[in-house]
PDB file of C-alpha atoms and ligand atoms in Angstrom:
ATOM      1  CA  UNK S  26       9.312 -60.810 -25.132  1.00 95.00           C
ATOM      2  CA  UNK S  27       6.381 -59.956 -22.658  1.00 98.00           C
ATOM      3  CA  UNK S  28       6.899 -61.037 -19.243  1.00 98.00           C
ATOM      4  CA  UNK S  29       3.720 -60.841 -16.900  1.00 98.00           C
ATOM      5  CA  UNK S  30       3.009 -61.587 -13.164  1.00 98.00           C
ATOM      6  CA  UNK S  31      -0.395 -63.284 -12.490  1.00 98.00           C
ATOM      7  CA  UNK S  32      -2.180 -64.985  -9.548  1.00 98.00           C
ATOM      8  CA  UNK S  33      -3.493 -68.120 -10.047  1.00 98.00           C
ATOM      9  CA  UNK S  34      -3.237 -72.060 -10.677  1.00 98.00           C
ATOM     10  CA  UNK S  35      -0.765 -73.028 -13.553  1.00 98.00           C
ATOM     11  CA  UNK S  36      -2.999 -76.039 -14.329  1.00 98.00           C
ATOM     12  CA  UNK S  37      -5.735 -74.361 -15.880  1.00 98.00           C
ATOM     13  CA  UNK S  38      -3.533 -71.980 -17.873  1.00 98.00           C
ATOM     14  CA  UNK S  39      -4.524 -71.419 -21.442  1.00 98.00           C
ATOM     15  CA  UNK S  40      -0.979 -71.320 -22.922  1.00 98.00           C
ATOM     16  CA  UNK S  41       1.242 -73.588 -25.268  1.00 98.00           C
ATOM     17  CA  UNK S  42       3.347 -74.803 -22.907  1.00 98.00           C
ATOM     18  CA  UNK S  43       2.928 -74.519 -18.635  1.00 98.00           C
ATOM     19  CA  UNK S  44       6.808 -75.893 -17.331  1.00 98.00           C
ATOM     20  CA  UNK S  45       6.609 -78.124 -14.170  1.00 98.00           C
ATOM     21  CA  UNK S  46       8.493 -77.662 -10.730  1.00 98.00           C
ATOM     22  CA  UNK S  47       9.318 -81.521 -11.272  1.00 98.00           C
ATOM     23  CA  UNK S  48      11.724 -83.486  -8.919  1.00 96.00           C
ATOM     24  CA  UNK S  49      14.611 -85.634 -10.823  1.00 98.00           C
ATOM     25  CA  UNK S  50      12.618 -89.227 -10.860  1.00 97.00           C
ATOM     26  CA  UNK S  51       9.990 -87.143 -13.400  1.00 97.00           C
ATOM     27  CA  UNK S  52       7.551 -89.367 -11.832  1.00 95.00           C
ATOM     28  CA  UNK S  53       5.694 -87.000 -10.064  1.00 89.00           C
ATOM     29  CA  UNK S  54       5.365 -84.887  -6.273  1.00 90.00           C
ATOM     30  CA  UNK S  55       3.509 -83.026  -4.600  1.00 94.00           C
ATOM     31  CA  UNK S  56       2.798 -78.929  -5.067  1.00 96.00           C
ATOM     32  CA  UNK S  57       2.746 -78.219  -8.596  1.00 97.00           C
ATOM     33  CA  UNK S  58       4.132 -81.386 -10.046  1.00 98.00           C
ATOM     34  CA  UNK S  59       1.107 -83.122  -8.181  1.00 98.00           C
ATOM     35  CA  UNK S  60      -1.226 -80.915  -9.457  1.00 98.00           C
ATOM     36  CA  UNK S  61      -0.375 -80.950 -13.207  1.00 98.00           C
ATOM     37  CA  UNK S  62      -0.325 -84.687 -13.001  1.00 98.00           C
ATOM     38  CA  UNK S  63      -4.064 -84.750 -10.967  1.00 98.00           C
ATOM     39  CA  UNK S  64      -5.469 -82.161 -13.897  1.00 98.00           C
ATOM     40  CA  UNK S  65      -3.532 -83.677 -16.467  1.00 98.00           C
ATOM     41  CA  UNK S  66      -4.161 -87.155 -16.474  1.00 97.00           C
ATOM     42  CA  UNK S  67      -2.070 -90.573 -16.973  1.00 97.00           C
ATOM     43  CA  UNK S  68      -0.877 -89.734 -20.191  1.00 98.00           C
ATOM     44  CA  UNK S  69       1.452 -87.202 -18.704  1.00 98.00           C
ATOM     45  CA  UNK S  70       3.062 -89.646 -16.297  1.00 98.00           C
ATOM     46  CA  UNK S  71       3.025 -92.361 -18.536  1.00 98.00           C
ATOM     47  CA  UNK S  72       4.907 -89.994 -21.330  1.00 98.00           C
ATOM     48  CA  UNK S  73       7.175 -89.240 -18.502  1.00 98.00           C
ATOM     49  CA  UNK S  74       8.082 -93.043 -17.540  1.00 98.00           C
ATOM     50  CA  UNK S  75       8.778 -93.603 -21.192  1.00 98.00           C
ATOM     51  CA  UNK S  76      11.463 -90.964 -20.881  1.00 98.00           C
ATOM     52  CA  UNK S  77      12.638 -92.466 -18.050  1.00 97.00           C
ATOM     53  CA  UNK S  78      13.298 -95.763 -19.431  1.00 97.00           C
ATOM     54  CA  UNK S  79      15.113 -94.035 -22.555  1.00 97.00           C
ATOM     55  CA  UNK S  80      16.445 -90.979 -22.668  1.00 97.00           C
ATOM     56  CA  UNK S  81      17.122 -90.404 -18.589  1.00 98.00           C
ATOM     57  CA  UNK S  82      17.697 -93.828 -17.105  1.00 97.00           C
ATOM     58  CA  UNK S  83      18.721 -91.582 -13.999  1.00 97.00           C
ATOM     59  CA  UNK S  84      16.279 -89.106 -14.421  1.00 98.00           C
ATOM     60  CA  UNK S  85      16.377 -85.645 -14.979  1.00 98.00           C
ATOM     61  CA  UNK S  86      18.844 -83.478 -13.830  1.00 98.00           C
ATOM     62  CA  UNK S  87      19.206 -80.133 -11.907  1.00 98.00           C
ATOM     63  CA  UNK S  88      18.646 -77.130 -14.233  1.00 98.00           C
ATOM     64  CA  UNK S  89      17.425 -79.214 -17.108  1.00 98.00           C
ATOM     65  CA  UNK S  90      14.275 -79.560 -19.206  1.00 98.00           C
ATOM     66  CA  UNK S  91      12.001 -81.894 -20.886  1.00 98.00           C
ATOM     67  CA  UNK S  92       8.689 -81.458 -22.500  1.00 98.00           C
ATOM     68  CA  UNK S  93       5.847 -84.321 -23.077  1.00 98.00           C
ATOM     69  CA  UNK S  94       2.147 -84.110 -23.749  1.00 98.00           C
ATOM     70  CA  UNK S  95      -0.157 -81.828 -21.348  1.00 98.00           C
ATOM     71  CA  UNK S  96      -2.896 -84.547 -21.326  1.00 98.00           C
ATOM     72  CA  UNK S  97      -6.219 -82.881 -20.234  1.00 98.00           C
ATOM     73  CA  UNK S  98      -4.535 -79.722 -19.441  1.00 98.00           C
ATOM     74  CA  UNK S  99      -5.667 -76.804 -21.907  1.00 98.00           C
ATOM     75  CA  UNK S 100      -1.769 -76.379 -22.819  1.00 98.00           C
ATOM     76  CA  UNK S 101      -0.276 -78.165 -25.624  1.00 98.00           C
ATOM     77  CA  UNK S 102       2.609 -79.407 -23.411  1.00 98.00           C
ATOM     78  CA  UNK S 103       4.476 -79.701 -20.008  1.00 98.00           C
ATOM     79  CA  UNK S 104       7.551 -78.847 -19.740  1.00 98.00           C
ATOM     80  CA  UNK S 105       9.370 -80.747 -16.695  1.00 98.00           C
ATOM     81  CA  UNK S 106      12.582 -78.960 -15.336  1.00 98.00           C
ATOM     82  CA  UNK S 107      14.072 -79.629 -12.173  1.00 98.00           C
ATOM     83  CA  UNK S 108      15.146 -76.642  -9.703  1.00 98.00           C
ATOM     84  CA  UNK S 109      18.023 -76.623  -7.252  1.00 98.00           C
ATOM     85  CA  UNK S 110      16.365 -77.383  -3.203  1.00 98.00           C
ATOM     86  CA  UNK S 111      17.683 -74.055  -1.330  1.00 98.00           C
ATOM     87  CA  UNK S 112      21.282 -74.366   0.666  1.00 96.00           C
ATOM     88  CA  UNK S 113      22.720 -71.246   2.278  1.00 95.00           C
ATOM     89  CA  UNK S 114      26.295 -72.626   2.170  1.00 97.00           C
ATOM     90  CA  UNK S 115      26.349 -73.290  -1.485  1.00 97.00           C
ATOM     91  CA  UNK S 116      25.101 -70.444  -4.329  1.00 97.00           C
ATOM     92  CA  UNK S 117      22.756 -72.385  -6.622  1.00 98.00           C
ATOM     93  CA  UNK S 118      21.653 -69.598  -8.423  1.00 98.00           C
ATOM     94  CA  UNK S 119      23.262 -70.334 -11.690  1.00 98.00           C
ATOM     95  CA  UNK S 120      21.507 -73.536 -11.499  1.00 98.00           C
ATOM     96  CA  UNK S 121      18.028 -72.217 -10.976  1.00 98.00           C
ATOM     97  CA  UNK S 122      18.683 -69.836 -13.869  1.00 98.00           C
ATOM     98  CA  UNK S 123      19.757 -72.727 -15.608  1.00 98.00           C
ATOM     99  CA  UNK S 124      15.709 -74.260 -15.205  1.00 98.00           C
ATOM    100  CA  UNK S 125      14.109 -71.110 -17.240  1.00 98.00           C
ATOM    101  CA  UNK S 126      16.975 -70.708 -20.004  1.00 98.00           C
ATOM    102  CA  UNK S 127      16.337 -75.051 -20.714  1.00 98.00           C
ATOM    103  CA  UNK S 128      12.839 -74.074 -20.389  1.00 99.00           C
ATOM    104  CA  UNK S 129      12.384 -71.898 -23.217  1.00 98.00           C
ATOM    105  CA  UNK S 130      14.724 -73.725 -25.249  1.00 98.00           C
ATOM    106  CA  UNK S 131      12.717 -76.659 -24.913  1.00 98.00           C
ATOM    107  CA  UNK S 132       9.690 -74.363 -25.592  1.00 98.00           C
ATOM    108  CA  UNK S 133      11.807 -72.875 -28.782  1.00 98.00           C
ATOM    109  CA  UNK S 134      12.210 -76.830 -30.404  1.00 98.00           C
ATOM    110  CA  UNK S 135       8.286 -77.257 -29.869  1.00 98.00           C
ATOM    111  CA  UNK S 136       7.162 -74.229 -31.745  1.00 98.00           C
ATOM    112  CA  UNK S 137       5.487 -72.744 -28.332  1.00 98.00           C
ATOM    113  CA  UNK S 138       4.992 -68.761 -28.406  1.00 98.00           C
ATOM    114  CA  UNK S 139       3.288 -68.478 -24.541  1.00 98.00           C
ATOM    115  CA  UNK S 140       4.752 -69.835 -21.880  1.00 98.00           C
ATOM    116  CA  UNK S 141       3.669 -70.095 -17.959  1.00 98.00           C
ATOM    117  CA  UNK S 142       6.390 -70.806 -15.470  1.00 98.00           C
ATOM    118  CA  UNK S 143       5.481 -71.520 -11.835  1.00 98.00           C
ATOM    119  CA  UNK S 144       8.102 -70.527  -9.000  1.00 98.00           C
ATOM    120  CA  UNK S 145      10.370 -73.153  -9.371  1.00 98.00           C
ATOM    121  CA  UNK S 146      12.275 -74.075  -6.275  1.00 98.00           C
ATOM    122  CA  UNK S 147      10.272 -71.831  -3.838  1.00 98.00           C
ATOM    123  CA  UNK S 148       7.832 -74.430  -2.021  1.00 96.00           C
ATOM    124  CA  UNK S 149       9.482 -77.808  -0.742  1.00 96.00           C
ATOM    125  CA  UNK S 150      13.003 -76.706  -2.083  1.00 96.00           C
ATOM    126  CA  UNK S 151      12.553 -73.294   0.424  1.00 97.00           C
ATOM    127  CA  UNK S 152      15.157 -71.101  -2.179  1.00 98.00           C
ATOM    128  CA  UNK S 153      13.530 -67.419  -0.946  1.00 97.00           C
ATOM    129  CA  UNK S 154      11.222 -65.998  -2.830  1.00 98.00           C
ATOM    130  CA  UNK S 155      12.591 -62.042  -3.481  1.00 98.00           C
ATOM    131  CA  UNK S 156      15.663 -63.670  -4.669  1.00 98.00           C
ATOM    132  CA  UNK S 157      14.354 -66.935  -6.794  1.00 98.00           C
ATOM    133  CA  UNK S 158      11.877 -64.105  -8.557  1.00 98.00           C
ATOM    134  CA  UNK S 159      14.640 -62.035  -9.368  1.00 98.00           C
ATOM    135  CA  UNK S 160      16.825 -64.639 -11.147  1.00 98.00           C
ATOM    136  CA  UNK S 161      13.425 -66.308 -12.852  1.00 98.00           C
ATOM    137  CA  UNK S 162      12.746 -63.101 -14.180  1.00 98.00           C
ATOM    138  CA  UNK S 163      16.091 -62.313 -15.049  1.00 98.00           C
ATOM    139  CA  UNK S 164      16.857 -65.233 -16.540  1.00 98.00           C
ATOM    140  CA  UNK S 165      14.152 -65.141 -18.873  1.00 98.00           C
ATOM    141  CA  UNK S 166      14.743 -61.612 -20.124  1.00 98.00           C
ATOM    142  CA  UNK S 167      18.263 -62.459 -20.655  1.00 97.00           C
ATOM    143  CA  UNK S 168      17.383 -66.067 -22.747  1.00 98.00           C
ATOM    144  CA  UNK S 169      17.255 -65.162 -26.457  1.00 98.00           C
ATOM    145  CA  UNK S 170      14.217 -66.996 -28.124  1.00 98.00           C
ATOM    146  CA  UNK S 171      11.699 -66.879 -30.208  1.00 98.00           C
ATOM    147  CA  UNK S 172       8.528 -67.260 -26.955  1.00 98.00           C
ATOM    148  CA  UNK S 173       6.861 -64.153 -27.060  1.00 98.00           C
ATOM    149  CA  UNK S 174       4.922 -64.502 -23.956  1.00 98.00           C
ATOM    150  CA  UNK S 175       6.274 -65.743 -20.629  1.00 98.00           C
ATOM    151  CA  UNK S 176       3.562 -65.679 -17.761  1.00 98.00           C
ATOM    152  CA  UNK S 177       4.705 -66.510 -13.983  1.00 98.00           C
ATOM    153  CA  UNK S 178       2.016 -67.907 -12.504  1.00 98.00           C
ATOM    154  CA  UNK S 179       1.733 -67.609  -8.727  1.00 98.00           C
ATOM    155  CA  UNK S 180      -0.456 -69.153  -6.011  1.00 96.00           C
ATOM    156  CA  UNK S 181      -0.466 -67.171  -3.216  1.00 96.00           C
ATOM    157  CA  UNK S 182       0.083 -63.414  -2.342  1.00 97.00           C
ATOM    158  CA  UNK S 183       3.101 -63.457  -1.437  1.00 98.00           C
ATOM    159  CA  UNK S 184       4.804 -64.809  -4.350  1.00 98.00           C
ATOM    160  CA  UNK S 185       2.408 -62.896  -6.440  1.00 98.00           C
ATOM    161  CA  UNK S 186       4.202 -59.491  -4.897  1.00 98.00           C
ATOM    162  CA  UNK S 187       7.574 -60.843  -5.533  1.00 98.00           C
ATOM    163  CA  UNK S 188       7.455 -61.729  -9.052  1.00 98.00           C
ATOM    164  CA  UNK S 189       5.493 -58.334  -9.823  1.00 98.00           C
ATOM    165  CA  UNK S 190       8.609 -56.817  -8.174  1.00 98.00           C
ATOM    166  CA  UNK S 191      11.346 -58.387 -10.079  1.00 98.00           C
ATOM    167  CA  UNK S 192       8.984 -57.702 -13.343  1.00 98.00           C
ATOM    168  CA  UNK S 193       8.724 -54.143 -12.655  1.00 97.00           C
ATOM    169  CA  UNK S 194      12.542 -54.553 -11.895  1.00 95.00           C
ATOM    170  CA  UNK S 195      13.530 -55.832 -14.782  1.00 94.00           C
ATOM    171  CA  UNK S 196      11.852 -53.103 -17.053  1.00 89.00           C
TER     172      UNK S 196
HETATM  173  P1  ADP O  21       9.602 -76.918  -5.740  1.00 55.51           P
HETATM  174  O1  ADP O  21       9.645 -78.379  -5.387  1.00 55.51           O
HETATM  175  O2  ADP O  21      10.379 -76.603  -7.011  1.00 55.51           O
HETATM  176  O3  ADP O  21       9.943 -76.035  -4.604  1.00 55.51           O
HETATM  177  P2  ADP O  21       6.681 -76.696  -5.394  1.00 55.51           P
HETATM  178  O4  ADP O  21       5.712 -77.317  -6.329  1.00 55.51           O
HETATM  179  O5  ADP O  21       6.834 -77.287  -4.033  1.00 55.51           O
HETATM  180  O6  ADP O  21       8.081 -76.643  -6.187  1.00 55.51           O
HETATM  181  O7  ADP O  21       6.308 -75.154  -5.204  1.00 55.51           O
HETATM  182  C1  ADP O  21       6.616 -74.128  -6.085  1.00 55.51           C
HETATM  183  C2  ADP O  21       5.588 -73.010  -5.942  1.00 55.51           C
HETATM  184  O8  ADP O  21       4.411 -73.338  -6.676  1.00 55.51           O
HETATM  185  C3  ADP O  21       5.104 -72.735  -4.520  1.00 55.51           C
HETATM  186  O9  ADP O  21       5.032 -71.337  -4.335  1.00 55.51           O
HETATM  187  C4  ADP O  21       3.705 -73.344  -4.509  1.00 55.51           C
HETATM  188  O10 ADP O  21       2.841 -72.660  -3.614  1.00 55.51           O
HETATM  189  C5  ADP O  21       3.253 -73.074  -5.917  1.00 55.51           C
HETATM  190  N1  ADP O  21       2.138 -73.909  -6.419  1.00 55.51           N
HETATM  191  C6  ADP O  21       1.626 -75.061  -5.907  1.00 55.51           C
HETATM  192  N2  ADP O  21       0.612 -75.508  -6.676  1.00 55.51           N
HETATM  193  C7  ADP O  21       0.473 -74.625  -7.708  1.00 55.51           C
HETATM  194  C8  ADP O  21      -0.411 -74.511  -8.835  1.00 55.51           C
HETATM  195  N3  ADP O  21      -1.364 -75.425  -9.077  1.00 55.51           N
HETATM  196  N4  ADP O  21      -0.248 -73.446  -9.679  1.00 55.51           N
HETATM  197  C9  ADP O  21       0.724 -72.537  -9.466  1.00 55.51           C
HETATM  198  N5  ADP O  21       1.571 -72.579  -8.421  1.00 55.51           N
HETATM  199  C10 ADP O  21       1.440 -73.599  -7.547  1.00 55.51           C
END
């Protein structure tokens, strides 16, 4: 598998699949979820409700993943997973491993070979960025599947440097 570091907006990815920071209700949020829903389109959210009203009646949980349609978005898919918001009393790492691994499972059901992942659980769920790069990362390398190319894609500088760290890390 290639993993890669990039600056830039996950929404305009050219990719099969581009996984959303979503919140539990799957019905949308601000940061990333709002923008993949703005570029996306209804069909997204409407694809979303529908799984709401069948398969997760109390939405989706911490650590999993669910695809749907991409809508207007040059990926084939979203897939929705939600991350853990950032405690220091409580280690929630496992759980925001947990996000990637369902990820690319979810990716590995589709058929998807690329894959961009934004920085789950580093903008209103605060977890730090060094350390939520390192177990993205990690976590991907360490998830057997058939995705051949996993992209982080990052917004600003900052998170840019700390995902190009824990790529060069993990090589
Ligand atoms: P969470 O709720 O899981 O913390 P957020 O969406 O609040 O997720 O933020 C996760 C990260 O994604 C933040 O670093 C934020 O700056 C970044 N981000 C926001 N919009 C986009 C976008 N369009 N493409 C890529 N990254 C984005």
């Amino acid at each position: 598998m290639r993993i890669a570091a990039v600056r830039g907006d996950i929404t305009e990815q050219e990719v099969d699949a581009v996984v959303n920071a979503a919140n539990s209700s799957l019905l949308g949020g601000g940061g990333v979820d709002g923008a993949i829903h703005r570029r996306g389109g209804p069909e997204i959210l409407e694809a979303c409700r529908e799984l709401r009203s069948t398969r997760y009646p109390d939405g989706l949980g911490v650590g999993q993943a669910v695809a749907t349609t991409a809508g207007k978005l040059p990926a084939r898919w979203v897939i929705h997973t939600v991350g853990p918001t950032f405690t220091p009393s409580e280690d929630r790492s496992e759980l925001l491993a947990a996000c990637f691994r369902e990820s690319l499972k979810v990716a590995d059901t589709l058929g998807a070979s690329t894959v961009a992942f934004p920085a789950v659980s580093t903008g209103v769920y605060r977890y730090p960025l060094a350390e939520a790069a390192e177990i993205a990362v990690r976590s991907a390398r360490d998830t057997p599947t058939n995705v051949e190319n996993v992209r982080f894609v990052l917004f600003d500088t900052e998170s840019y440097e700390a995902f190009t760290a824990a790529v060069q890390h993990s090589e």
